[in-house]
Short mmCIF file of C-alpha atoms in Angstrom, two decimals:
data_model
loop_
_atom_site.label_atom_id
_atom_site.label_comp_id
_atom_site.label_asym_id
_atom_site.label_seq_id
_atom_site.Cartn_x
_atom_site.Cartn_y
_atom_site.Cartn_z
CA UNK S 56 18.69 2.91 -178.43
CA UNK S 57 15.31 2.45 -176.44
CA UNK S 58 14.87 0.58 -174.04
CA UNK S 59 11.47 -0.60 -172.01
CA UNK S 60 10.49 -2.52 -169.16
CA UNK S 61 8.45 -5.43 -168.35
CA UNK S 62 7.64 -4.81 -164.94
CA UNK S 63 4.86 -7.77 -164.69
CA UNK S 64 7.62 -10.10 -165.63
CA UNK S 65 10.44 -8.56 -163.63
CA UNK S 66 11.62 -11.30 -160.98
CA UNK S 67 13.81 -9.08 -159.31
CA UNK S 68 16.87 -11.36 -159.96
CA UNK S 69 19.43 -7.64 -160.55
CA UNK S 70 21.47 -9.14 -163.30
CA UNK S 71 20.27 -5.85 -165.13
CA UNK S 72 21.57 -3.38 -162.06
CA UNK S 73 24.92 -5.48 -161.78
CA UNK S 74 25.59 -5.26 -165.23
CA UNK S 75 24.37 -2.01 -166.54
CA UNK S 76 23.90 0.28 -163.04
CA UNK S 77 24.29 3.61 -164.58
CA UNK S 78 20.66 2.33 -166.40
CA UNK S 79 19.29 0.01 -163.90
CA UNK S 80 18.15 0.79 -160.44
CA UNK S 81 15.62 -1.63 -158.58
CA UNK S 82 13.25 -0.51 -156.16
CA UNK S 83 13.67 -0.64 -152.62
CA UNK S 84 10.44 -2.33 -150.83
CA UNK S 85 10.20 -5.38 -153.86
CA UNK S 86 13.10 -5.43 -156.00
CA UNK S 87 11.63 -4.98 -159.26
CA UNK S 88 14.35 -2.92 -161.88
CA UNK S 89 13.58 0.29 -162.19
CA UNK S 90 14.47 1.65 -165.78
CA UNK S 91 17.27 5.21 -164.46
CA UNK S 92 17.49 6.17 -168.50
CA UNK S 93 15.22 4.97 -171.44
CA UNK S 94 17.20 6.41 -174.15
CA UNK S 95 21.23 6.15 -172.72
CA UNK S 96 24.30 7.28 -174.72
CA UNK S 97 25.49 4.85 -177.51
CA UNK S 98 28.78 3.91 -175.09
CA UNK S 99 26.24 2.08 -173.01
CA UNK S 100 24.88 -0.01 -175.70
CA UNK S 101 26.77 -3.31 -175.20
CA UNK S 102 26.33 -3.39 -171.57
CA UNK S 103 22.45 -2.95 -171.61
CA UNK S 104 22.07 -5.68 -174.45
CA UNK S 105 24.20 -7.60 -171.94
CA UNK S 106 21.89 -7.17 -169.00
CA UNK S 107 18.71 -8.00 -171.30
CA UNK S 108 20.09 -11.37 -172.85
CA UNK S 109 21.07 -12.07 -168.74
CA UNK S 110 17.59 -11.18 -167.50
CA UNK S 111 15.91 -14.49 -166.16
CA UNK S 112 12.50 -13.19 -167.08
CA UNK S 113 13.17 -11.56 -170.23
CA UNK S 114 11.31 -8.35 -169.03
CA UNK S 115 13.69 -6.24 -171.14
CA UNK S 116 13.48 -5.23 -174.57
CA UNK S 117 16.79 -2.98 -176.67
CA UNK S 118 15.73 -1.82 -179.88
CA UNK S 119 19.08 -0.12 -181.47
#
């Protein structure tokens, strides 16, 4: 799996961090997620599709 960020789109909602935080950080000074692992193990797979389809702005893209 590889994932990438949007970080023009990011809102800074944290869906992403709440659902997935062992691959989702956000940054401290404007909240925008911060990607922890662009390539995490397979077990993590569901949760990180989770937190893209949950993402208000869409800014993340899974490709299996």
């Amino acid at each position: 799996m590889q994932i990438t960020i949007d970080e023009a789109k990011c809102c800074g909602a944290g869906q992403c961090v709440l659902v997935a935080p062992d691959v989702f950080d956000q940054r401290d000074d404007d909240g925008v997620v911060v990607l922890l692992d662009p390539a995490p193990p397979a077990g993590l797979f569901d949760a990180v599709q989770e937190a893209a389809a949950v993402c208000p702005a869409a800014a993340i893209e899974v490709r299996a």
